[in-house]
CSV table of C-alpha atoms and ligand atoms in Angstrom, one decimal:
chain,number,residue,atom,x,y,z
A,27,MET,CA,46.5,-19.5,1.0
A,28,VAL,CA,42.9,-20.6,1.8
A,29,VAL,CA,40.1,-18.7,0.2
A,30,GLU,CA,38.5,-16.9,3.1
A,31,GLU,CA,42.2,-16.0,4.4
A,32,GLN,CA,42.1,-14.4,1.0
A,33,LEU,CA,39.0,-12.9,0.9
A,34,LEU,CA,39.9,-11.2,4.8
A,35,LYS,CA,42.8,-9.7,3.1
A,36,ILE,CA,41.2,-7.9,0.6
A,37,PHE,CA,38.4,-6.5,3.0
A,38,ARG,CA,41.0,-5.4,5.2
A,39,ARG,CA,43.0,-3.9,2.4
A,40,GLU,CA,39.9,-2.0,1.0
A,41,ASP,CA,38.4,-0.7,4.2
A,42,GLY,CA,34.9,-0.5,2.4
A,43,PHE,CA,32.6,-1.8,0.0
A,44,ILE,CA,33.8,-4.1,-2.9
A,45,SER,CA,31.5,-5.5,-5.5
A,46,GLY,CA,30.8,-9.2,-6.2
A,47,GLU,CA,32.5,-8.5,-9.5
A,48,GLU,CA,35.9,-7.4,-8.2
A,49,LEU,CA,35.6,-10.0,-5.4
A,50,SER,CA,35.5,-12.5,-8.2
A,51,GLN,CA,38.2,-11.4,-10.3
A,52,SER,CA,40.6,-11.1,-7.5
A,53,LEU,CA,40.1,-14.3,-6.4
A,54,GLY,CA,39.5,-15.9,-9.6
A,55,VAL,CA,36.3,-17.7,-8.4
A,56,SER,CA,32.8,-17.5,-9.7
A,57,ARG,CA,30.5,-14.9,-7.8
A,58,SER,CA,28.7,-17.4,-6.4
A,59,ALA,CA,31.5,-19.3,-5.1
A,60,VAL,CA,32.5,-15.9,-3.6
A,61,TRP,CA,29.2,-15.8,-1.9
A,62,LYS,CA,29.5,-19.5,-0.2
A,63,HIS,CA,33.3,-18.4,0.9
A,64,ILE,CA,31.8,-14.9,2.5
A,65,GLU,CA,28.9,-17.2,4.2
A,66,LYS,CA,31.3,-19.3,5.5
A,67,LEU,CA,33.5,-16.3,6.9
A,68,ARG,CA,29.9,-15.6,8.7
A,69,GLU,CA,29.8,-18.9,10.3
A,70,GLU,CA,32.9,-18.3,11.6
A,71,GLY,CA,31.5,-15.1,13.6
A,72,TYR,CA,32.5,-12.2,10.7
A,73,GLU,CA,30.4,-10.0,10.4
A,74,ILE,CA,29.7,-9.1,6.6
A,75,ILE,CA,27.1,-6.7,5.4
A,76,ALA,CA,25.9,-7.2,2.0
A,77,GLN,CA,24.6,-4.2,0.2
A,78,PRO,CA,22.9,-4.9,-3.7
A,79,HIS,CA,24.6,-3.1,-6.6
A,80,THR,CA,27.6,-2.4,-4.2
A,81,GLY,CA,28.8,-5.3,-2.6
A,82,TYR,CA,30.3,-6.4,0.4
A,83,ARG,CA,32.2,-4.8,3.6
A,84,LEU,CA,33.7,-6.1,6.8
A,85,ALA,CA,31.9,-4.5,9.7
A,86,GLY,CA,32.9,-6.9,12.5
A,87,LEU,CA,35.5,-9.3,13.6
A,88,PRO,CA,34.7,-12.6,15.9
A,89,ASP,CA,35.9,-12.5,19.4
A,90,LYS,CA,37.6,-15.6,18.4
A,91,LEU,CA,41.1,-17.2,18.7
A,92,LEU,CA,41.2,-18.0,15.0
A,93,PRO,CA,44.5,-18.3,13.0
A,94,ALA,CA,43.9,-15.5,10.5
A,95,GLU,CA,43.1,-13.1,13.3
A,96,LEU,CA,46.1,-14.1,15.4
A,97,GLY,CA,48.5,-14.0,12.2
A,98,TRP,CA,47.3,-10.8,11.4
A,99,GLY,CA,50.1,-8.1,11.6
A,100,LEU,CA,51.9,-10.6,14.4
A,101,ARG,CA,55.3,-9.8,12.6
A,102,THR,CA,57.1,-12.7,14.3
A,103,LYS,CA,59.7,-14.9,12.7
A,104,LEU,CA,59.4,-18.1,14.8
A,105,ILE,CA,56.9,-18.1,17.3
A,106,GLY,CA,53.3,-18.5,16.2
A,107,LYS,CA,54.2,-19.3,12.3
A,108,LYS,CA,52.1,-21.7,12.3
A,109,ILE,CA,49.2,-21.5,14.5
A,110,TYR,CA,46.0,-24.1,15.1
A,111,SER,CA,42.9,-22.8,16.7
A,112,TYR,CA,40.1,-25.3,18.1
A,113,ASN,CA,36.6,-24.6,19.9
A,114,GLU,CA,37.5,-27.2,22.0
A,115,VAL,CA,40.3,-29.7,23.1
A,116,ASP,CA,41.0,-31.8,26.2
A,117,SER,CA,43.9,-30.0,26.7
A,118,THR,CA,46.1,-27.7,24.4
A,119,ASN,CA,49.3,-29.4,26.0
A,120,ASN,CA,47.9,-32.8,24.7
A,121,LEU,CA,47.5,-31.8,21.3
A,122,ALA,CA,50.6,-29.9,21.2
A,123,TRP,CA,52.7,-32.6,22.3
A,124,GLN,CA,50.9,-35.2,19.7
A,125,PHE,CA,51.9,-32.7,17.0
A,126,ALA,CA,55.6,-32.6,18.3
A,127,GLU,CA,55.8,-36.1,18.0
A,128,LYS,CA,54.6,-36.1,14.4
A,129,GLY,CA,57.5,-33.6,13.6
A,130,GLU,CA,55.7,-30.8,13.7
A,131,PRO,CA,58.2,-27.9,13.6
A,132,GLU,CA,59.3,-25.7,16.4
A,133,GLY,CA,57.1,-22.4,16.5
A,134,ALA,CA,53.8,-24.1,16.0
A,135,CYS,CA,51.1,-23.0,18.3
A,136,VAL,CA,47.9,-24.5,19.3
A,137,PHE,CA,45.1,-22.3,20.6
A,138,ALA,CA,41.9,-23.3,21.9
A,139,GLU,CA,38.7,-21.4,22.8
A,140,SER,CA,38.1,-24.4,25.9
A,141,GLN,CA,39.7,-27.1,27.1
A,142,THR,CA,37.8,-30.4,29.0
A,143,LYS,CA,40.9,-31.4,30.6
A,144,GLY,CA,42.9,-28.4,31.2
A,145,ARG,CA,46.0,-29.1,33.4
A,146,GLY,CA,48.2,-27.5,35.8
A,147,ARG,CA,51.3,-28.8,37.4
A,148,LEU,CA,51.0,-32.3,39.1
A,149,GLY,CA,47.8,-33.4,37.3
A,150,ARG,CA,46.2,-30.4,38.9
A,151,LYS,CA,42.8,-28.8,36.9
A,152,TRP,CA,43.4,-25.6,35.1
A,153,PHE,CA,39.8,-24.2,34.9
A,154,SER,CA,38.9,-23.4,31.3
A,155,PRO,CA,35.6,-21.9,30.5
A,156,PRO,CA,35.0,-20.9,26.8
A,157,GLY,CA,35.7,-17.8,25.3
A,158,LYS,CA,37.1,-16.1,28.5
A,159,GLY,CA,40.6,-16.9,28.6
A,160,VAL,CA,43.7,-17.5,26.4
A,161,TYR,CA,44.8,-21.2,26.4
A,162,LEU,CA,48.1,-21.8,24.1
A,163,SER,CA,50.5,-24.2,23.7
A,164,LEU,CA,54.0,-24.0,21.9
A,165,ILE,CA,56.2,-26.4,20.4
A,166,LEU,CA,59.9,-25.6,21.2
A,167,ARG,CA,63.1,-27.5,20.2
A,168,PRO,CA,65.8,-26.0,22.1
A,169,ASP,CA,69.4,-27.3,22.2
A,170,VAL,CA,69.7,-27.3,25.8
A,171,LEU,CA,70.1,-29.9,28.5
A,172,PRO,CA,67.3,-31.4,30.0
A,173,GLN,CA,67.9,-29.7,33.7
A,174,GLN,CA,67.9,-26.2,31.8
A,175,ALA,CA,64.4,-26.6,30.6
A,176,PRO,CA,62.8,-25.2,33.4
A,177,PHE,CA,64.1,-22.0,32.6
A,178,LEU,CA,61.4,-21.8,29.7
A,179,THR,CA,58.7,-21.4,32.4
A,180,ILE,CA,61.0,-18.6,33.8
A,181,LEU,CA,61.1,-16.5,30.1
A,182,SER,CA,57.6,-17.5,29.8
A,183,ALA,CA,56.3,-15.9,33.1
A,184,VAL,CA,58.5,-12.9,32.1
A,185,SER,CA,56.9,-13.0,28.8
A,186,ALA,CA,53.1,-13.2,29.8
A,187,VAL,CA,53.6,-10.5,32.3
A,188,LYS,CA,55.1,-7.7,30.0
A,189,ALA,CA,52.3,-8.6,27.6
A,190,VAL,CA,49.6,-8.5,30.3
A,191,ARG,CA,51.3,-5.1,31.3
A,192,LYS,CA,51.7,-3.8,27.9
A,193,VAL,CA,48.0,-4.4,26.7
A,194,THR,CA,46.4,-3.5,30.3
A,195,GLY,CA,48.7,-1.6,32.4
A,196,LEU,CA,47.9,-3.5,35.2
A,197,SER,CA,50.5,-3.8,38.0
A,198,THR,CA,51.3,-7.8,37.0
A,199,TRP,CA,54.0,-9.9,39.0
A,200,ILE,CA,55.5,-13.2,38.8
A,201,LYS,CA,55.4,-15.7,41.7
A,202,TRP,CA,58.0,-18.3,41.0
A,203,PRO,CA,58.0,-20.3,39.5
A,204,ASN,CA,54.9,-20.4,37.0
A,205,ASP,CA,52.1,-17.9,38.6
A,206,ILE,CA,51.0,-14.7,37.3
A,207,ILE,CA,49.8,-12.4,39.7
A,208,ILE,CA,47.8,-9.6,39.8
A,209,ASN,CA,46.8,-8.1,43.4
A,210,LYS,CA,48.2,-11.0,45.1
A,211,LYS,CA,45.5,-13.3,43.2
A,212,LYS,CA,46.4,-15.6,40.0
A,213,ALA,CA,45.3,-14.5,36.3
A,214,GLY,CA,47.4,-17.0,35.2
A,215,GLY,CA,49.6,-20.3,34.8
A,216,ILE,CA,52.5,-21.9,32.6
A,217,LEU,CA,53.1,-25.6,32.5
A,218,THR,CA,56.3,-26.8,30.6
A,219,GLU,CA,56.1,-30.1,29.7
A,220,MET,CA,59.5,-31.8,28.3
A,221,SER,CA,60.3,-34.8,25.7
A,222,ALA,CA,64.1,-35.7,26.6
A,223,GLU,CA,66.5,-38.3,26.4
A,224,THR,CA,69.3,-38.3,29.3
A,225,ASP,CA,71.3,-35.8,27.9
A,226,ARG,CA,69.1,-33.9,24.5
A,227,VAL,CA,65.9,-32.3,25.0
A,228,LYS,CA,63.5,-33.6,21.9
A,229,PHE,CA,61.1,-30.7,22.5
A,230,LEU,CA,59.3,-29.0,25.1
A,231,ILE,CA,55.9,-28.0,25.1
A,232,LEU,CA,55.1,-24.5,26.8
A,233,GLY,CA,51.5,-24.4,28.1
A,234,MET,CA,49.9,-21.0,29.2
A,235,GLY,CA,46.7,-20.3,30.4
A,236,ILE,CA,45.7,-16.6,31.1
A,237,ASN,CA,42.3,-15.5,32.4
A,238,VAL,CA,41.0,-12.9,30.3
A,239,ASN,CA,37.5,-11.7,30.3
A,240,ASN,CA,36.1,-14.1,33.3
A,241,ASP,CA,33.5,-12.7,35.9
A,242,ARG,CA,34.2,-13.6,39.7
A,243,ASP,CA,31.5,-16.4,39.4
A,244,SER,CA,33.7,-18.2,36.5
A,245,LEU,CA,36.8,-18.2,38.4
A,246,PRO,CA,38.0,-20.3,41.5
A,247,SER,CA,38.7,-18.6,44.8
A,248,ASN,CA,41.8,-16.8,45.0
A,249,ALA,CA,42.0,-16.3,41.1
A,250,THR,CA,41.2,-13.2,39.1
A,251,SER,CA,41.0,-12.2,35.7
A,252,LEU,CA,42.2,-9.1,33.8
A,253,LYS,CA,38.5,-7.8,33.3
A,254,ILE,CA,38.0,-7.9,36.9
A,255,GLU,CA,41.2,-6.0,37.6
A,256,PHE,CA,40.8,-3.7,34.2
A,257,GLY,CA,37.3,-2.9,34.8
A,258,ASN,CA,36.8,-3.7,31.4
A,259,PRO,CA,36.9,-6.6,29.1
A,260,VAL,CA,40.2,-7.2,27.3
A,261,SER,CA,41.1,-8.0,23.7
A,262,ARG,CA,42.2,-11.9,23.7
A,263,ILE,CA,43.6,-11.3,20.2
A,264,ALA,CA,46.0,-8.4,21.1
A,265,LEU,CA,46.9,-10.1,24.3
A,266,ALA,CA,47.7,-13.2,22.5
A,267,GLN,CA,49.6,-11.5,19.7
A,268,GLU,CA,51.6,-9.5,22.4
A,269,ILE,CA,52.5,-12.7,24.2
A,270,LEU,CA,53.9,-14.4,21.0
A,271,ARG,CA,56.0,-11.3,20.4
A,272,GLU,CA,57.3,-11.8,23.7
A,273,LEU,CA,57.9,-15.3,23.9
A,274,GLU,CA,59.8,-14.9,20.4
A,275,PHE,CA,62.2,-12.1,21.7
A,276,HIS,CA,63.0,-14.0,25.2
A,277,TYR,CA,62.9,-17.4,23.7
A,278,LEU,CA,65.8,-16.2,21.2
A,279,ARG,CA,67.5,-14.7,23.9
A,280,TRP,CA,67.7,-17.5,25.8
A,281,VAL,CA,69.1,-20.3,22.8
A,282,ASP,CA,71.4,-17.4,22.3
A,283,GLY,CA,72.6,-18.1,25.7
A,284,LYS,CA,72.0,-14.7,27.1
A,285,TRP,CA,69.8,-16.2,30.4
A,286,LYS,CA,71.5,-13.3,32.4
A,287,SER,CA,69.6,-10.5,30.8
A,288,ILE,CA,66.4,-12.5,31.1
A,289,ARG,CA,67.0,-13.3,34.7
A,290,GLY,CA,67.4,-9.4,35.1
A,291,GLU,CA,64.1,-8.7,33.8
A,292,TRP,CA,62.7,-11.6,35.9
A,293,GLN,CA,64.2,-9.8,39.3
A,294,ASN,CA,62.3,-6.7,38.3
A,295,LEU,CA,58.8,-8.6,37.8
A,296,SER,CA,59.1,-10.9,40.5
A,297,GLU,CA,56.7,-10.5,43.7
A,298,THR,CA,59.1,-14.0,45.2
A,299,LEU,CA,62.5,-12.1,45.3
A,300,GLY,CA,63.9,-10.9,48.6
A,301,LYS,CA,61.0,-12.2,50.6
A,302,ARG,CA,60.8,-15.0,53.3
A,303,VAL,CA,59.3,-18.1,51.4
A,304,ALA,CA,58.5,-21.7,52.3
A,305,VAL,CA,58.8,-23.7,49.0
A,306,VAL,CA,56.4,-27.1,49.4
A,307,CYS,CA,57.7,-29.9,47.1
A,308,HIS,CA,56.4,-33.7,47.2
A,309,GLY,CA,55.8,-33.1,51.1
A,310,ARG,CA,59.2,-31.5,51.9
A,311,SER,CA,59.4,-27.7,52.8
A,312,VAL,CA,62.4,-25.8,52.4
A,313,GLU,CA,62.5,-22.1,54.4
A,314,GLY,CA,64.3,-19.3,53.7
A,315,ASN,CA,64.8,-15.9,52.0
A,316,ALA,CA,64.5,-15.6,48.3
A,317,ARG,CA,67.7,-14.5,46.7
A,318,ASP,CA,68.0,-15.1,43.0
A,319,ILE,CA,67.3,-17.6,40.5
A,320,ASP,CA,69.9,-19.8,38.2
A,321,GLU,CA,70.5,-20.8,34.9
A,322,ASP,CA,68.0,-23.6,35.5
A,323,GLY,CA,65.4,-21.5,36.6
A,324,GLY,CA,66.0,-23.1,39.9
A,325,LEU,CA,65.1,-20.6,43.0
A,326,LEU,CA,68.3,-20.2,45.3
A,327,LEU,CA,67.0,-19.9,49.0
A,328,ARG,CA,69.3,-18.7,51.9
A,329,ARG,CA,68.3,-20.7,54.8
A,330,ASP,CA,68.8,-19.5,58.5
A,331,ASN,CA,72.0,-21.2,58.8
A,332,GLY,CA,73.5,-19.1,56.0
A,333,ILE,CA,73.8,-22.1,53.4
A,334,ILE,CA,72.0,-21.5,50.0
A,335,GLU,CA,69.8,-23.9,48.8
A,336,LYS,CA,68.7,-24.3,45.5
A,337,VAL,CA,65.2,-25.5,44.5
A,338,ILE,CA,63.9,-26.8,41.4
A,339,ALA,CA,60.2,-27.0,41.4
A,340,GLY,CA,57.2,-26.2,44.2
A,341,ASP,CA,54.8,-24.4,45.6
A,342,VAL,CA,55.7,-21.0,47.2
A,343,ILE,CA,54.5,-19.8,50.6
A,344,ASN,CA,54.8,-16.4,51.5
A,345,MET,CA,55.7,-16.5,55.2
A,346,ARG,CA,55.5,-12.6,55.9
B,29,BT5,C1,49.4,-23.8,36.5
B,29,BT5,O1,49.9,-24.9,37.3
B,29,BT5,O2,49.2,-22.6,36.9
B,29,BT5,C2,49.8,-24.0,34.9
B,29,BT5,C3,48.3,-24.0,34.5
B,29,BT5,C4,48.7,-24.1,32.8
B,29,BT5,C5,47.3,-24.1,32.0
B,29,BT5,C6,47.6,-24.0,30.5
B,29,BT5,S1,46.6,-23.5,29.7
B,29,BT5,C7,47.1,-24.0,28.2
B,29,BT5,C8,47.6,-25.4,28.4
B,29,BT5,N1,47.0,-26.5,28.5
B,29,BT5,C9,46.8,-27.2,29.7
B,29,BT5,O3,45.9,-28.5,29.7
B,29,BT5,N2,47.5,-26.5,30.3
B,29,BT5,C10,48.3,-25.2,30.1
B,29,BT5,P1,49.7,-24.9,38.9
B,29,BT5,O4,50.5,-24.1,39.5
B,29,BT5,O5,49.7,-26.4,39.4
B,29,BT5,O6,48.2,-24.4,39.7
B,29,BT5,C11,46.9,-25.0,39.6
B,29,BT5,C12,46.2,-24.4,40.6
B,29,BT5,O7,45.7,-23.5,39.9
B,29,BT5,C13,44.9,-25.5,40.7
B,29,BT5,O8,44.7,-26.3,41.6
B,29,BT5,C14,44.0,-24.5,41.1
B,29,BT5,O9,44.2,-23.9,42.4
B,29,BT5,C15,44.3,-22.8,40.5
B,29,BT5,N3,43.7,-22.7,39.2
B,29,BT5,C16,42.9,-23.8,38.5
B,29,BT5,N4,42.4,-22.9,37.2
B,29,BT5,C17,42.5,-21.7,37.6
B,29,BT5,C18,42.3,-20.4,36.4
B,29,BT5,N5,41.6,-20.4,35.8
B,29,BT5,N6,42.9,-19.4,37.5
B,29,BT5,C19,43.5,-19.4,38.1
B,29,BT5,N7,43.7,-20.5,39.1
B,29,BT5,C20,43.4,-21.3,38.9
């Protein structure tokens, strides 16, 4: 463990002033080294008070998605066991993809404060201003068939909605397949990408973006943020941790073959189910009543001629 992480652990355990002498003994470094590590933590945004003859005290945490903050009290077995955080990246999905190709194990997660080329589906842009949202990408290596991969988007949407509800109490919904909706506006989105052979998934990258503390002027029209809806800023750390916990719970159930129980939750959280919709995909539009989802995460539409048609991707337009 790096010395800064050890220092944070001690500060959190003691919850008061600790002398430089005690710190230097616990860490096994000189007192001037202690001071240097404290300076490093301050540079990261930790507020540390130094009082002559008394010592140091942790007085404030940075509003940043740092591994030490995200990992503190997380208590997951798999998801987020390894966390990478960056100030700025092109896209967390790109970086996670590169890590996965180099053999990074399942459960590793990449966070960024901002993205210069945040992506949605079909190369669309994902607006990712610094310090406002949660932008994360997770490396997963499930033993499923490539055509089942879209179900990861379903379970991730369930996880995100449950996490937002837990942390804010806001009435939050899923628009099939990947939108997180509050008050009919988009507060988040999911982008699942896959590296696969014909009959084998090599890895999946689960990308998720949630607008947390954006004000109206820092969002596209028809988008919203948790702060706008909640009325107060929301802790990005608390939200990100809850997302990781929910993802672990649902992902482990999925790989255990229990997709039906996740479908049950999706049905309760979906704003698409039971509606008359048109799903537009590559210029083709299919209209019908949204009846259910299946094992592959596909949407089952009942056409006017009574036939059930399965759509596997697309944008949903609510017809009434
Ligand atoms: C999505 O695509 O909703 C998937 C978004 C995934 C973003 C995450 S952030 C971490 C990871 N790294 C990445 O590079 N991406 C993932 P889609 O359903 O295609 O929606 C894209 C559309 O949403 C855009 O065309 C805009 O209309 C709208 N949009 C863009 N930025 C938005 C934002 N911040 N909030 C709400 N809507 C937005």
